[in-house]
mmCIF file of C-alpha atoms in Angstrom:
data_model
loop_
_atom_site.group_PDB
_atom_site.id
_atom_site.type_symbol
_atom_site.label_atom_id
_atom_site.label_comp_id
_atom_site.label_asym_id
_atom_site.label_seq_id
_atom_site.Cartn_x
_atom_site.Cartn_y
_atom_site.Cartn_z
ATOM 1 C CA UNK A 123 -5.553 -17.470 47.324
ATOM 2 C CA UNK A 124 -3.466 -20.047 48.891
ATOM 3 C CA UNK A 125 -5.499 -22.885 47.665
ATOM 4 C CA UNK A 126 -5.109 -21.536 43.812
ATOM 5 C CA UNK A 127 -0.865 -21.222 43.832
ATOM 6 C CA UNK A 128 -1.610 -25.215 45.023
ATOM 7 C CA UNK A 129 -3.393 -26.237 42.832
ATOM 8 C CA UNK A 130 -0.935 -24.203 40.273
ATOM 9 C CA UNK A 131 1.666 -25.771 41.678
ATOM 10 C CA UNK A 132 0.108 -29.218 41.047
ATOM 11 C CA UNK A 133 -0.432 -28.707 37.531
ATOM 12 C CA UNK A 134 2.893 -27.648 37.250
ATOM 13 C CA UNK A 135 4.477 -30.677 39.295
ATOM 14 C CA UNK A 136 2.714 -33.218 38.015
ATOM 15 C CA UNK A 137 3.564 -33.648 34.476
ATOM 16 C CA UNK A 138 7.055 -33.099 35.302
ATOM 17 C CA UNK A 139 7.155 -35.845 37.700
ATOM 18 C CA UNK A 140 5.679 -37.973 35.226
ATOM 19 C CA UNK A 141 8.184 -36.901 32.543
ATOM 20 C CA UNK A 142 11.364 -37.920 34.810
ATOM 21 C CA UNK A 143 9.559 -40.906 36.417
ATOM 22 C CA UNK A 144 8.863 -42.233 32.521
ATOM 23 C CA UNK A 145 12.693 -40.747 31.468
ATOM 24 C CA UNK A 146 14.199 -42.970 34.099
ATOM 25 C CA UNK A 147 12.506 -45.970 34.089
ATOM 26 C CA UNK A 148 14.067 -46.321 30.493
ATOM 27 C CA UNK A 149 17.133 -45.385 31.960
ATOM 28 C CA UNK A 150 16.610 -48.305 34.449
ATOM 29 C CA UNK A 151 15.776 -50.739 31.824
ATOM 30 C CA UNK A 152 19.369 -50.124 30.169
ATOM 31 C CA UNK A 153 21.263 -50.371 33.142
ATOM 32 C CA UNK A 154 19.311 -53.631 33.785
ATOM 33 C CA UNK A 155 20.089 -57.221 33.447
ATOM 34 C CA UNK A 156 16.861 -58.134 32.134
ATOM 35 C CA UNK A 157 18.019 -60.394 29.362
ATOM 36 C CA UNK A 158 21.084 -59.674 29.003
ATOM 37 C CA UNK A 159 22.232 -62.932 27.991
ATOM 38 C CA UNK A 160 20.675 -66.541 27.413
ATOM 39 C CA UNK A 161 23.209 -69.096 28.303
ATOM 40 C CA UNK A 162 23.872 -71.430 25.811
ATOM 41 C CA UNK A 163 24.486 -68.828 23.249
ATOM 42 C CA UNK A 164 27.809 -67.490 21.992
ATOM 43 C CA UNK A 165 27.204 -64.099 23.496
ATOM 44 C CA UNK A 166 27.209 -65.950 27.260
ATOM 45 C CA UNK A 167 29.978 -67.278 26.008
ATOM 46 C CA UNK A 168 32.493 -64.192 25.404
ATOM 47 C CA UNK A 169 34.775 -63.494 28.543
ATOM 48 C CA UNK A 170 34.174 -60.778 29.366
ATOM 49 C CA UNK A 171 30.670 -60.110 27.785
ATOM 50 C CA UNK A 172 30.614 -57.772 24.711
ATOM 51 C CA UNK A 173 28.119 -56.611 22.556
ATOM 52 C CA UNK A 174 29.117 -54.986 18.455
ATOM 53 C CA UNK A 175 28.191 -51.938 20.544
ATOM 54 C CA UNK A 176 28.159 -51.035 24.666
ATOM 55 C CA UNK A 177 25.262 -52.979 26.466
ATOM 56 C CA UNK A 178 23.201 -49.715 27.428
ATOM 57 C CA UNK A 179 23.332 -48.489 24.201
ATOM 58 C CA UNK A 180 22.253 -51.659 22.346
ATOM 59 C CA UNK A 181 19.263 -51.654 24.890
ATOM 60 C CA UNK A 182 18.501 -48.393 23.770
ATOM 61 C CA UNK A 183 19.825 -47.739 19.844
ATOM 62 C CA UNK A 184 19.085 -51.294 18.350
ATOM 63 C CA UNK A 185 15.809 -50.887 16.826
ATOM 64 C CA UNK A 186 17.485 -48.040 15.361
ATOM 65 C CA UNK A 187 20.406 -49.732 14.139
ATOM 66 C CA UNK A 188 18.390 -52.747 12.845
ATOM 67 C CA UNK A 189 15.621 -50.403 10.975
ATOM 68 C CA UNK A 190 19.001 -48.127 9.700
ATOM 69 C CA UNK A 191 20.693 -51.858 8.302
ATOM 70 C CA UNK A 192 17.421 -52.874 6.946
ATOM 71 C CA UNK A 193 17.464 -49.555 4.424
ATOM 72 C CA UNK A 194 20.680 -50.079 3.616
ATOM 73 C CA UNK A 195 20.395 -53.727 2.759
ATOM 74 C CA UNK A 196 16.998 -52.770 1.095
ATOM 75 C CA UNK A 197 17.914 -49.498 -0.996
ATOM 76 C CA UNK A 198 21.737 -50.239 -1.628
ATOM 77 C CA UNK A 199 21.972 -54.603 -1.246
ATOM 78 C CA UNK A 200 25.025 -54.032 1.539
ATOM 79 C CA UNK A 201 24.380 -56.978 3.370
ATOM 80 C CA UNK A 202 26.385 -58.550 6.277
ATOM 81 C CA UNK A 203 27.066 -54.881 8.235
ATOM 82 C CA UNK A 204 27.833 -55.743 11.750
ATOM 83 C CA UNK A 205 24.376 -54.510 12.939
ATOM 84 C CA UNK A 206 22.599 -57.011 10.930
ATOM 85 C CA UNK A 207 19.446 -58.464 12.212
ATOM 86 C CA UNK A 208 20.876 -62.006 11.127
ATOM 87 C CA UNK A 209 23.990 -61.571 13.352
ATOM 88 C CA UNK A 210 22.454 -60.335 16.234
ATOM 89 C CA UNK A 211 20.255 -64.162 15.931
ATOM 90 C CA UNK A 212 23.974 -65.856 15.383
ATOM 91 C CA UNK A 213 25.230 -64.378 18.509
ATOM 92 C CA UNK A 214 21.986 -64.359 20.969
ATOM 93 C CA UNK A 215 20.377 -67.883 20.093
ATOM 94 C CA UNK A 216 20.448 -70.298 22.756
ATOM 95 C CA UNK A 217 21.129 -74.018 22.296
ATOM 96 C CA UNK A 218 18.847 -77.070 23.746
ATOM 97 C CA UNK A 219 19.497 -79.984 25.271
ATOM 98 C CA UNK A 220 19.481 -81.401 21.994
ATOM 99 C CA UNK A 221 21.943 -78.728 20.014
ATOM 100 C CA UNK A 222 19.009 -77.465 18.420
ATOM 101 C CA UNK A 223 18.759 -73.573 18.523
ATOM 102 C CA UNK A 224 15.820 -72.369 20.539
ATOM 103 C CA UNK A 225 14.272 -69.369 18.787
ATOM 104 C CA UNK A 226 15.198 -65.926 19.774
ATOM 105 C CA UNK A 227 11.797 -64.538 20.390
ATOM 106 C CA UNK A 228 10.142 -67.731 22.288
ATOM 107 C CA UNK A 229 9.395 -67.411 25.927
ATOM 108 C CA UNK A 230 12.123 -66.449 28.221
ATOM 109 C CA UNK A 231 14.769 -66.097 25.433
ATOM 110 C CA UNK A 232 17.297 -63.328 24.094
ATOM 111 C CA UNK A 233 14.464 -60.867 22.526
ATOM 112 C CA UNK A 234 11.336 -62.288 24.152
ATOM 113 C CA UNK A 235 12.496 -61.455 27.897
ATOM 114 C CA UNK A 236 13.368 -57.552 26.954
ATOM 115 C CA UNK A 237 10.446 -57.237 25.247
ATOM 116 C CA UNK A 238 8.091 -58.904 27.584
ATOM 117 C CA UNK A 239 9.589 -56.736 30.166
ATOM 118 C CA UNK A 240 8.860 -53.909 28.568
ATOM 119 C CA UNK A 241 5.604 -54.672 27.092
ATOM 120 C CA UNK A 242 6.561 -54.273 23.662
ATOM 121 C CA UNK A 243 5.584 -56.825 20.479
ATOM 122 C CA UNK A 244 8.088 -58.879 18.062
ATOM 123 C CA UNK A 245 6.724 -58.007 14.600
ATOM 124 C CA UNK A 246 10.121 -58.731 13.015
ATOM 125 C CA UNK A 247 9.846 -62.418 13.506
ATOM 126 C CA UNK A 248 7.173 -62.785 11.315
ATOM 127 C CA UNK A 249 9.006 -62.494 8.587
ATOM 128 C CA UNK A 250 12.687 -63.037 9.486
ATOM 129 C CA UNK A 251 13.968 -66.250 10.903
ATOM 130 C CA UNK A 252 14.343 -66.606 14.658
ATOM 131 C CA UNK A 253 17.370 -69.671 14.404
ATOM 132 C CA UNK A 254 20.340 -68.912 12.476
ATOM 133 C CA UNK A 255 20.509 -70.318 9.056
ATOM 134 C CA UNK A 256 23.468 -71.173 6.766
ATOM 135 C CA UNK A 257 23.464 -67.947 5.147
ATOM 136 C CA UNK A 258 23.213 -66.058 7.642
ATOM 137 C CA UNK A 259 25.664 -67.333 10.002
ATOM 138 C CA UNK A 260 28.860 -65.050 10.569
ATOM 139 C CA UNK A 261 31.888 -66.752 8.743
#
């Protein structure tokens, strides 16, 4: 008898360890510093450091935000909306040695070190530019 309320127990306790292990492990990631800034791009820049939105939630809303500015870019042409994809690259690239930008998603930069961290691909460079261009550049 006491060897099945165990193993009841168990069955119970397990997943919801698992649940609040996973639930704050996320949390962890948007209290981190992982990536936070690149120096060498205006965002290091800013005294003190701010974001179009708080750090934590950027870390954990900006897919959301991007995806939500793509549709209305897409459906109703407003362009230029403070969550833009565009001006998050204006703000996060890093410059070279030379003054060239370095590209947001290559190794140890702005998007790549978040998203390495957390195991989690870059599809949107595939198609979108990963340097600011002339257009897109905040006036």
């Amino acid at each position: 008898m006491f060897t099945s309320v165990r193993r009841r127990a168990w069955f119970v306790m397990l997943p919801v360890g698992l649940v609040l292990a996973i639930a704050s492990g996320g949390r962890a990631l948007a209290d981190s510093k992982v990536g936070a800034l690149v120096s060498g791009s205006k965002a290091a820049g800013i005294q003190p450091p701010q974001c179009v939105e708080p750090t934590p939630y950027m870390r954990r809303h900006h897919m959301e935000l991007i995806l939500h500015q793509r549709d209305m870019t897409v459906h109703e042409g407003i362009r230029g909306n403070k969550h833009s994809l565009a001006g998050c690259i204006d703000c996060h690239v890093a410059r070279g040695d030379d003054g060239k930008a370095v590209p947001v998603n290559a190794e140890g930069q702005f998007c790549d070190s978040c998203h390495d961290y957390v195991g989690v691909s870059l599809p949107c460079f595939q198609c979108h530019a990963t340097v600011p261009t002339p257009a897109s550049a905040h006036k």
